[in-house]
Coordinates of C-alpha atoms in Angstrom, one line a residue:
X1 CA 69.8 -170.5 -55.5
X2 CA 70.6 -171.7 -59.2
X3 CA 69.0 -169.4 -62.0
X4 CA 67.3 -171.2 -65.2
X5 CA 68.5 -168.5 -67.2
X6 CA 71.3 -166.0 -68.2
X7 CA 72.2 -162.9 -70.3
X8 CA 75.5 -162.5 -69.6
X9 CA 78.4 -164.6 -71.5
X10 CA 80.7 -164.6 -68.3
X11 CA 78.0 -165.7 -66.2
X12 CA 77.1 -168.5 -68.4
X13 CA 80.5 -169.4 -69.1
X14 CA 81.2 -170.2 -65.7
X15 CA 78.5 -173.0 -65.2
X16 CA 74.4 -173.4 -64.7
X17 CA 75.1 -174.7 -61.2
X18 CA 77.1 -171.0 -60.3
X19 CA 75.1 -169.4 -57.3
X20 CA 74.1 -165.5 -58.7
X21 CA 74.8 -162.7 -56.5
X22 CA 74.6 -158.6 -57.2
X23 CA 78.3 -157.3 -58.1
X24 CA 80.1 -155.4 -57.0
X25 CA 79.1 -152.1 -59.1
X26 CA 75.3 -152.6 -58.0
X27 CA 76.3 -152.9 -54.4
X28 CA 78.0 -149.6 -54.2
X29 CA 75.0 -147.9 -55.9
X30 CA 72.8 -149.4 -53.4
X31 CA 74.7 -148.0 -50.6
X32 CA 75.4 -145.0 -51.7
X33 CA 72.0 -143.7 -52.4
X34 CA 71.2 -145.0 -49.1
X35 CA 74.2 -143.1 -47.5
X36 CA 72.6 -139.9 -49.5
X37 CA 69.3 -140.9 -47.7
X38 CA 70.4 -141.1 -44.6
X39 CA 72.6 -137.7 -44.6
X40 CA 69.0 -135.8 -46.0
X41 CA 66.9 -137.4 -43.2
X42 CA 69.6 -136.0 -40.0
X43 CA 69.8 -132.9 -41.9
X44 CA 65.8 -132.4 -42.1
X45 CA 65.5 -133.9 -38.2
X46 CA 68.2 -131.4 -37.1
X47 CA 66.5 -128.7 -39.4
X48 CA 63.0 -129.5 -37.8
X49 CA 64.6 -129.4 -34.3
X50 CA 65.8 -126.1 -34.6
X51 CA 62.8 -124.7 -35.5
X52 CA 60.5 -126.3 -33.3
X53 CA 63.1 -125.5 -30.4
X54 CA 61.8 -128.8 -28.8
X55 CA 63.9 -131.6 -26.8
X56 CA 64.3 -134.3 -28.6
X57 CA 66.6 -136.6 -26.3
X58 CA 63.7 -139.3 -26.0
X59 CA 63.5 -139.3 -30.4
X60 CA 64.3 -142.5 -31.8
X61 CA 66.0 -141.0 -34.7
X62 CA 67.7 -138.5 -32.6
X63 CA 70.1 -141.4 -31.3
X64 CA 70.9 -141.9 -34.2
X65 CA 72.2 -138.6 -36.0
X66 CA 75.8 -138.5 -36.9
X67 CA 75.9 -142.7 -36.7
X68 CA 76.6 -142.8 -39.7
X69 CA 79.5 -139.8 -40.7
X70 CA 82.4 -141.8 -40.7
X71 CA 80.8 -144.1 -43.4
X72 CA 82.0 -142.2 -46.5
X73 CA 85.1 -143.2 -46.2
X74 CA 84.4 -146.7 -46.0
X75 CA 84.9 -148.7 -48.7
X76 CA 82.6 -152.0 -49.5
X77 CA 85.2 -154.9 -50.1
X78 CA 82.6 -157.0 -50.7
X79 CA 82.2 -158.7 -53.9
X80 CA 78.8 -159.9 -53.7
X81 CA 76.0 -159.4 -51.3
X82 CA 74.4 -162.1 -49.4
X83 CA 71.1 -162.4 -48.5
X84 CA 70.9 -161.5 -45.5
X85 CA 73.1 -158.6 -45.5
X86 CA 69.7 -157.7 -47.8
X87 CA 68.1 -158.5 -44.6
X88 CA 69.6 -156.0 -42.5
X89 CA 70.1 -153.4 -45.4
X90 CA 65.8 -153.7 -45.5
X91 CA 65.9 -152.9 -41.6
X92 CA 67.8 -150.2 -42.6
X93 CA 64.4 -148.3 -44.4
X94 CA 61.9 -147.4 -41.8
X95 CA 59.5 -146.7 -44.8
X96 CA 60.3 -150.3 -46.3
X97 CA 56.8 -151.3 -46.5
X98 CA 56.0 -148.8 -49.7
X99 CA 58.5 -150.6 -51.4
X100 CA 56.5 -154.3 -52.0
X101 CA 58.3 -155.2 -54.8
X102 CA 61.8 -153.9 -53.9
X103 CA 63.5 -156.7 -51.4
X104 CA 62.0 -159.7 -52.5
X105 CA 62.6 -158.5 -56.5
X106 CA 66.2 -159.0 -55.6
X107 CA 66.8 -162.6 -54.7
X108 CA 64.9 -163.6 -57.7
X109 CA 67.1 -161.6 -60.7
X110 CA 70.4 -162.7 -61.9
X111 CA 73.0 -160.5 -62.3
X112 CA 72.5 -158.9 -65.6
X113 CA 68.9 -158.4 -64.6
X114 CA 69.4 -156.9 -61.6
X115 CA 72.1 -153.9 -63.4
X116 CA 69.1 -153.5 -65.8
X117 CA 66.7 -152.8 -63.0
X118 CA 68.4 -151.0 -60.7
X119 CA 69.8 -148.4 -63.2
X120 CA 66.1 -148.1 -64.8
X121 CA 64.8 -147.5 -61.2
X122 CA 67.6 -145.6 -59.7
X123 CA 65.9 -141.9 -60.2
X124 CA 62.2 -143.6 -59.2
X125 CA 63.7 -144.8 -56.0
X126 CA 65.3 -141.8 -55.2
X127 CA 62.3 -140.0 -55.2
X128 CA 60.2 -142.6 -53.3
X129 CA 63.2 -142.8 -50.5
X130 CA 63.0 -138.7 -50.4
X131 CA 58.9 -138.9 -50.5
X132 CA 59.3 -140.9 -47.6
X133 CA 61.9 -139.4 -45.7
X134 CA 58.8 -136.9 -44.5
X135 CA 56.6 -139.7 -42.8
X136 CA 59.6 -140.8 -41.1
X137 CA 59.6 -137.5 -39.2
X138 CA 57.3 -138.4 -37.8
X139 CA 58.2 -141.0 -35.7
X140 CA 56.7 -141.8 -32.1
X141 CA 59.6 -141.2 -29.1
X142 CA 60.0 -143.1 -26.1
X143 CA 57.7 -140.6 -23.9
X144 CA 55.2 -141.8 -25.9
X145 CA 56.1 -144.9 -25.9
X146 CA 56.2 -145.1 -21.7
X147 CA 52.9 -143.3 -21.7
X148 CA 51.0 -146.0 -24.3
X149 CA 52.2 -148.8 -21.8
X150 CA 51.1 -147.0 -18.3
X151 CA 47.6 -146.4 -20.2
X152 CA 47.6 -149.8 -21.4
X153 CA 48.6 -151.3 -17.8
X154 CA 46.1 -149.3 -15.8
X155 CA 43.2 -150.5 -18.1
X156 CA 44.6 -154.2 -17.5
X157 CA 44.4 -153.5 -14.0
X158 CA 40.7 -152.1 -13.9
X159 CA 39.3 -154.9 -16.3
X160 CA 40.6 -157.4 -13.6
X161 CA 39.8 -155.0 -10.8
X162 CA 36.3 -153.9 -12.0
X163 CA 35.0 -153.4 -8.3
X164 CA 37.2 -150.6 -7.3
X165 CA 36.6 -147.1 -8.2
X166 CA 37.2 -145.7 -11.2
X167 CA 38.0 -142.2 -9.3
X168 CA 41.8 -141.3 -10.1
X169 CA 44.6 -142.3 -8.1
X170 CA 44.2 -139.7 -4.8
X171 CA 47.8 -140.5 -2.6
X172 CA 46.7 -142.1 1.3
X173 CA 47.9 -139.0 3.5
X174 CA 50.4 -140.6 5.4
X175 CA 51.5 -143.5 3.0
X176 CA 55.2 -144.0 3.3
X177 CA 57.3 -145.7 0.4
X178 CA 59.9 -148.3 1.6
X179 CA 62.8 -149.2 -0.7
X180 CA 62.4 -152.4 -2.6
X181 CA 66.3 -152.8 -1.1
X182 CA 64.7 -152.3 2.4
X183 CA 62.6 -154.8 2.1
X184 CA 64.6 -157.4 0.0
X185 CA 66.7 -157.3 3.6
X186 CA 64.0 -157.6 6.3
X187 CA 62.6 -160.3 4.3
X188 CA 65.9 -161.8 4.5
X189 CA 66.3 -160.9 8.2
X190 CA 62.8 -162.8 9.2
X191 CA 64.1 -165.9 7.3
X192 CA 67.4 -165.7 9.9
X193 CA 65.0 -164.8 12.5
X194 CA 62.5 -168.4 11.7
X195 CA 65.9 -170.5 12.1
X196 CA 67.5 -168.3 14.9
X197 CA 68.4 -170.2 18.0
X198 CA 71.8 -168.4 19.2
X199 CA 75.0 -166.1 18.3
X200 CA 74.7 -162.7 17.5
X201 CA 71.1 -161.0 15.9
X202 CA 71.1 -159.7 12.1
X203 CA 72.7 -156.4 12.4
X204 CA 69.9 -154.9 10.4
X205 CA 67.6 -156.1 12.7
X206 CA 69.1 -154.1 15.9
X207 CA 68.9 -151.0 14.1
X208 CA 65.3 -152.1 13.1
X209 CA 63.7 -149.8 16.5
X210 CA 65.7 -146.6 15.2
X211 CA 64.4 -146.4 11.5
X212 CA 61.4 -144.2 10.7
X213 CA 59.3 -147.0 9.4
X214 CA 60.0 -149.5 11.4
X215 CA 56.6 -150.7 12.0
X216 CA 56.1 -151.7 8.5
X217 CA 60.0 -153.3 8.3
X218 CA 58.3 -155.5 11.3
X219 CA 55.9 -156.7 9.8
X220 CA 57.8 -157.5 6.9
X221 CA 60.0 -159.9 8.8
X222 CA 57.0 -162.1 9.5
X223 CA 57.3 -162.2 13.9
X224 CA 54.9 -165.0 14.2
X225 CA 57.3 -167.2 12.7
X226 CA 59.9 -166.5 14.8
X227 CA 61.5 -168.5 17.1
X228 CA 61.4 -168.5 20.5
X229 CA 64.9 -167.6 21.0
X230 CA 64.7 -165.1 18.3
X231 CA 60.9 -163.8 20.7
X232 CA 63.4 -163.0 23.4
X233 CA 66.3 -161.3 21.9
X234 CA 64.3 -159.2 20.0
X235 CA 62.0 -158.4 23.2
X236 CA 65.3 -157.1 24.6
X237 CA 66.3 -155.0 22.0
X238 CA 62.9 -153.4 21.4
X239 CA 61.7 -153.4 25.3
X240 CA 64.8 -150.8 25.7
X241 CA 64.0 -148.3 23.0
X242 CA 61.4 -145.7 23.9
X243 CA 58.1 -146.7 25.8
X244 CA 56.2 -146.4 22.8
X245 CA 58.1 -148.7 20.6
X246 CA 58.2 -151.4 23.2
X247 CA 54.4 -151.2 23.6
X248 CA 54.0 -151.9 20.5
X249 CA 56.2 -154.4 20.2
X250 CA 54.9 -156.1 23.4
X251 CA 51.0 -155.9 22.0
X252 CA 52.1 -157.1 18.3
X253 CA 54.6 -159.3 18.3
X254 CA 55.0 -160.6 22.5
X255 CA 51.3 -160.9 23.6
X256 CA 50.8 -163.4 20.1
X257 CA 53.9 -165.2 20.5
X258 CA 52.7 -166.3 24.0
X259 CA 49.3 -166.9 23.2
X260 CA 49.9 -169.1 21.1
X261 CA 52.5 -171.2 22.8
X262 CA 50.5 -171.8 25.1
X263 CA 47.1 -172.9 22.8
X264 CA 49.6 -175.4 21.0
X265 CA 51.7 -177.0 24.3
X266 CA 49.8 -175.9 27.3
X267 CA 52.8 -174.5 28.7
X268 CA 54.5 -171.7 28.2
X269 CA 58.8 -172.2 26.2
X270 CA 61.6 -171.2 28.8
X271 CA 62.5 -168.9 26.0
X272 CA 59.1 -166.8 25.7
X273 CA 58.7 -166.8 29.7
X274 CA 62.5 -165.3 29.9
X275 CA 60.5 -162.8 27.2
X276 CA 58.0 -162.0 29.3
X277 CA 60.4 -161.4 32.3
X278 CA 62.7 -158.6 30.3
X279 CA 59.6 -157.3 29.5
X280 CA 59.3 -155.9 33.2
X281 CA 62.1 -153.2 31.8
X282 CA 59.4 -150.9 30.8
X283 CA 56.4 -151.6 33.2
X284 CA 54.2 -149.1 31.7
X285 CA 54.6 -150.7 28.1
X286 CA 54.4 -154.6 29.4
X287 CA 51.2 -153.1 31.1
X288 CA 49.8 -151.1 28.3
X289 CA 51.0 -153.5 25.9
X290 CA 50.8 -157.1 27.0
X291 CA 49.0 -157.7 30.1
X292 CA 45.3 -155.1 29.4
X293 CA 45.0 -156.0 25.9
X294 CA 45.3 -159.6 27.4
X295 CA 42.8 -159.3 30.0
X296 CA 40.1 -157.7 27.4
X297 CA 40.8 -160.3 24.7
X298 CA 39.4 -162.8 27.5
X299 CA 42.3 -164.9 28.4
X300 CA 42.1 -168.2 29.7
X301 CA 42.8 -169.3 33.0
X302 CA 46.1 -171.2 32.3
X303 CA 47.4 -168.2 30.4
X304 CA 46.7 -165.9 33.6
X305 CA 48.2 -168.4 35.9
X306 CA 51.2 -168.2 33.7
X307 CA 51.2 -164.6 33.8
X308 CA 50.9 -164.2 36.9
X309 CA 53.8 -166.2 38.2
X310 CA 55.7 -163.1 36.1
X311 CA 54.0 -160.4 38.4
X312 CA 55.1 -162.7 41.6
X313 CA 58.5 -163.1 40.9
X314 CA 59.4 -159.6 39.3
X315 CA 59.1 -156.4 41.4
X316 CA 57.4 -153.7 40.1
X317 CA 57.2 -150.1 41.2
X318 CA 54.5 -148.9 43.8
X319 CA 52.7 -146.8 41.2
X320 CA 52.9 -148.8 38.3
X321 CA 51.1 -151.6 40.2
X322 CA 48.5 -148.9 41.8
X323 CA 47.9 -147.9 38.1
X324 CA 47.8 -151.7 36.9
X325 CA 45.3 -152.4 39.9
X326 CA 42.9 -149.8 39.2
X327 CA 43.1 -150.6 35.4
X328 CA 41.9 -153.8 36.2
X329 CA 39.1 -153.1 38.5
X330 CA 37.7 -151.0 35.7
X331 CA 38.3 -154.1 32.4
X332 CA 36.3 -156.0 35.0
X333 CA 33.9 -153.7 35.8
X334 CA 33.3 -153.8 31.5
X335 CA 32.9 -157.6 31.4
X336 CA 31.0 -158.4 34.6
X337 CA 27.2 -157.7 34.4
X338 CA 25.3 -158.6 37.6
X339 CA 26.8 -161.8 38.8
X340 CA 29.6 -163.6 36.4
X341 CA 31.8 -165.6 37.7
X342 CA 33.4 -166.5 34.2
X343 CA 34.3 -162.7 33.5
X344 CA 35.8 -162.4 37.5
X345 CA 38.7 -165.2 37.0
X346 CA 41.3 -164.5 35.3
X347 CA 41.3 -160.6 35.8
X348 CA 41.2 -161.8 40.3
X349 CA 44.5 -164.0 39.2
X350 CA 46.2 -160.7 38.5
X351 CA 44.3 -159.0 40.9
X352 CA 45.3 -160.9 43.4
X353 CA 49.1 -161.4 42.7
X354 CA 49.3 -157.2 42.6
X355 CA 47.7 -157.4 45.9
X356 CA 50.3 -160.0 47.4
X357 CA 53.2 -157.8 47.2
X358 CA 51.5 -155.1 49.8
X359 CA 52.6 -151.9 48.2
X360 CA 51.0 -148.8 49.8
X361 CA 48.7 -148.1 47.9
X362 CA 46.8 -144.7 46.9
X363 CA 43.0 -144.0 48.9
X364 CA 42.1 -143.9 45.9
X365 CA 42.9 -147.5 44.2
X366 CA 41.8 -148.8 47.7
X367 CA 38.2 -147.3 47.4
X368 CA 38.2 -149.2 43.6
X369 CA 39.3 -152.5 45.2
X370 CA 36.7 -152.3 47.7
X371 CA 34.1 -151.6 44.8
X372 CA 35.5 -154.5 42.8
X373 CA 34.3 -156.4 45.5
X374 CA 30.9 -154.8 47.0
X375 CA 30.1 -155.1 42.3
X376 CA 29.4 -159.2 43.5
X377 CA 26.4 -158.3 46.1
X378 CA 23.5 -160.6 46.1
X379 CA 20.2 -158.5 44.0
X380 CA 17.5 -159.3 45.5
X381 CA 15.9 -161.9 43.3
X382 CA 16.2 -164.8 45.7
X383 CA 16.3 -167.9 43.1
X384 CA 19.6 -166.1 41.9
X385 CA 21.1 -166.4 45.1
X386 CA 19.7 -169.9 45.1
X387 CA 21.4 -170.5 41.6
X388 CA 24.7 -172.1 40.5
X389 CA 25.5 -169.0 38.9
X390 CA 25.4 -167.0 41.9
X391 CA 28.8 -168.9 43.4
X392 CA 31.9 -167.0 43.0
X393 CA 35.4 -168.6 42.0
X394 CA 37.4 -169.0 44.8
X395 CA 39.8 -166.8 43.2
X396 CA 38.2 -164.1 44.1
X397 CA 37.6 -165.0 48.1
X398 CA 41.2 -165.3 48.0
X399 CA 41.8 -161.9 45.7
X400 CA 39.2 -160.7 49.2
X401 CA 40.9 -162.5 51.9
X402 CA 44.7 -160.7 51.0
X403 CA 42.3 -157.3 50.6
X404 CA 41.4 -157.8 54.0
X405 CA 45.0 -158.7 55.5
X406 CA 46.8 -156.0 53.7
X407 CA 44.2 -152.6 53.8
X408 CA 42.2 -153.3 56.5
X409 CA 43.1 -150.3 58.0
X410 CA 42.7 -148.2 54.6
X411 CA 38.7 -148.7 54.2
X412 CA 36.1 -146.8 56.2
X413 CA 33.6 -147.7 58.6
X414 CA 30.9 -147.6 55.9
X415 CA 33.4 -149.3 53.4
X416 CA 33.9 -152.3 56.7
X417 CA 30.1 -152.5 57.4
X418 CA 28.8 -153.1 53.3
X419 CA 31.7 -155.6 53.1
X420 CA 30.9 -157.2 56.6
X421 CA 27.7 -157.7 54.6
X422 CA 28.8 -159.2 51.3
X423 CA 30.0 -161.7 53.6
X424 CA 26.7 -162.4 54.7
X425 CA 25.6 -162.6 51.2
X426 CA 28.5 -164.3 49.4
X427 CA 30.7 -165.5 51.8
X428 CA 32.8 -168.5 51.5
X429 CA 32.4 -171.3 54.0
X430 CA 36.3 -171.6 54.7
X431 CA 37.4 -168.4 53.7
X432 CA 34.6 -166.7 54.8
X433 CA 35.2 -166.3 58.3
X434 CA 39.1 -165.5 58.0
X435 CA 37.9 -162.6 56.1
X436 CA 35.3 -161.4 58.7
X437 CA 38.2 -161.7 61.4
X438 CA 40.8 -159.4 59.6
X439 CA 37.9 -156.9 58.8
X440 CA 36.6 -156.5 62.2
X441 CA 40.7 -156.6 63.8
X442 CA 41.0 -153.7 61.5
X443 CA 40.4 -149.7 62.4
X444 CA 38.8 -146.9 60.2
X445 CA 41.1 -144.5 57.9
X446 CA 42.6 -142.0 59.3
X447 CA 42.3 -143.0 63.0
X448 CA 45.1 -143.6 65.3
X449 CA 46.4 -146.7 66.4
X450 CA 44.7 -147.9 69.8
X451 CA 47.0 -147.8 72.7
X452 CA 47.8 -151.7 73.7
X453 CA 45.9 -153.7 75.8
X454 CA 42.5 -151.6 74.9
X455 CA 39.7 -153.8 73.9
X456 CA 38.0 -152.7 70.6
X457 CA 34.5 -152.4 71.2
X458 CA 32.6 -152.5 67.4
X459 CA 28.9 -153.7 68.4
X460 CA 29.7 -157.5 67.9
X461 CA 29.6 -160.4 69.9
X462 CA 33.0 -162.0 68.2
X463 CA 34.9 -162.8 70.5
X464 CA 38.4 -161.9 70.5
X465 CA 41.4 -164.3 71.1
X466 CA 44.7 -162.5 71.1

């Protein structure tokens, strides 16, 4: 910027349009009582230091002690200063702000000005720089720094939050912590898994049933976006890891998947049925996991139909069916009060597809059965009977009928007689009397066979054709 006036002849001689800058003498002054500065603040830091015996590795000024040795034997080149090396020489002074009149004085004095008042000022400055050089001591280090902005984060957070508690942060016993890397891949590994149709799985994702927290890694991966195809891989990675892992599996991810496949198309994909099928692996956990939780969620009648076609085509193990059987008579012993004939169909679907593959079962699932059945007697309010609501599904005369053809030799006489009666009461008028035939061509428990040829003589008048 021009200047309007001078006091020096060489400056003047040179032109009024001459841009004025400090010399070179000035500039080396200015720098070196600045280099004398600096060297008394790191010798008071490292003085303090030592006898506070404190660590200092977060200090801001400890960073910077021994910076700037190597200066002295530097040597300023420069001519003039610009501007903005005034700039950064101002950044320099962490204390600048007691000096008002310091930095901006400079840019407005020509050259001859400028010696003048720097070499009036040179022992006042000194002795502001060094009466400051104590209140920069004091500075704040990055502890204290990281502290301010947790404080000031956590207040954010409860002014926005002002329901929760105010109680301090108590850790959930049990919480795990997954790695942000963890989690960044199974988030990855459910996108492959939305888009999967065939070819080999994620690699991360077979390992998925080993790791600790694989639970929470599942749900990451979003199943219910999965594909079909990607439904049936994974039910045969996770349906041969232990039991409990495939329950769990089969509950969270299997039981949905099918569910809703079958509310949105009414039939059930190739791929989820195939599902369904390797689920059979692990009996207990398709069991535990898919089919009870299915059956007291109150499935439809299309779902168990669809089921059920599983349990027909699949064998399963004498006592695993037993078990599911007696399971079953007590869900619908819960959801049937007096007479319902909605709560009795879909759990006689299953009922009576574990019934068709006449397993030998246990006395003990055969007395259930036979309560399953006597829990449908007519009470003795006679408009009941007389009601619409009294009928039973033919599901369950046909869950009866099989009863009858397969244990009719397993029941007792007092077991035969109340069911000769529920006949009476709730008979069907087609299935009925097939049911009263195998019943009364059947002989108590525990008796031995009758020798052939011997007519069986039970008190009725039914005539016998053999």
């Amino acid at each position: 910027m021009p200047s309007k006036t001078t006091s020096s002849p060489d400056l003047a001689a040179s032109g009024p349009n001459r841009l004025r800058y400090i010399d070179a003498r000035s500039s080396r002054k200015i720098l070196a009582i600045a280099q004398t500065l600096a060297d008394e603040d790191a010798a008071s830091d490292r003085a303090k230091a030592k006898a506070v015996r404190s660590n200092t590795a977060f200090g801001f000024d400890s960073r910077f002690v021994g910076e700037n040795e190597d200066e002295n034997a530097e040597e300023v080149a420069l001519e003039d200063v610009d501007p903005a090396d005034m700039a950064t020489f101002a950044k320099f002074l962490q204390n600048s702000e007691e000096l008002p009149d310091f930095a901006p004085s400079m840019s407005k004095l020509t050259t001859a000005e400028r010696d003048q008042e720097v070499d009036d000022q040179e022992v006042d400055d000194q002795e502001t720089f060094k009466a400051g050089g104590s209140d920069r001591g004091q500075t704040t280090n990055l502890a204290d720094l990281i502290l301010q902005r947790i404080a000031e984060k956590e207040a954010r957070e409860t002014a926005e939050g002002g329901e929760h508690d105010l109680a301090p942060f108590e850790p959930v016993e049990g919480a795990v912590e997954i790695p942000a890397k963890a989690v960044e891949t199974f988030t990855k590994v459910g996108q492959l898994m939305s888009r999967y149709k065939s070819g080999p799985m994620p690699k991360p994702f077979k390992v998925l049933p080993t790791l600790p927290q694989w639970p929470e890694l599942l749900e990451i991966t979003q199943p219910h976006n999965w594909s079909p195809h990607a439904v049936y891989r994974a039910t045969k990675i996770f349906i041969s890891a232990p039991q409990a892992t495939g329950q769990h599996f089969c509950s969270t991810v299997l039981l949905d998947a099918v569910r809703a496949d079958i509310q949105e198309h009414r039939k059930l994909n190739h791929h989820l049925y195939e599902a369904l099928m390797a689920a059979f692996y692990r009996p207990a956990a398709f069991f535990k996991g898919f089919l009870f939780p299915l059956v007291q969620s109150g499935c439809t009648l299309r779902e168990a139909q669809i089921v059920a076609s599983v349990l027909t085509k699949h064998k399963i193990p004498v006592l695993h069916s037993a078990a599911a059987l007696l399971r079953l008579c007590e869900i619908c012993a819960e959801q049937t009060s007096s007479i319902n004939s909605e709560a009795a169909g879909a759990a006689n679907i299953f009922i009576r597809a574990l019934l068709a593959k006449k397993y030998a079962l246990p006395y003990k699932v055969v007395d259930a059965l036979v309560f399953h059945f006597l829990r449908f007697r007519a009470t003795k309010d006679e408009d009941a009977l007389a009601g619409k609501e009294a009928k039973l599904p033919v599901l369950w005369h046909q869950s009866f009928l099989i009863f009858a053809q397969t244990y009719r030799n397993e029941i007792t006489e007092d077991q035969r007689e109340m069911l000769l009666d529920l006949l009476l009461a709730r008979g069907h008028k087609d299935i009925g009397p097939e049911v009263r035939r195998e019943l009364l061509a059947g002989r108590s428990r525990g008796q031995e066979g009758l020798q052939t040829g011997k007519i069986r003589d039970d008190g009725d008048d039914t005539m016998d054709i053999s």
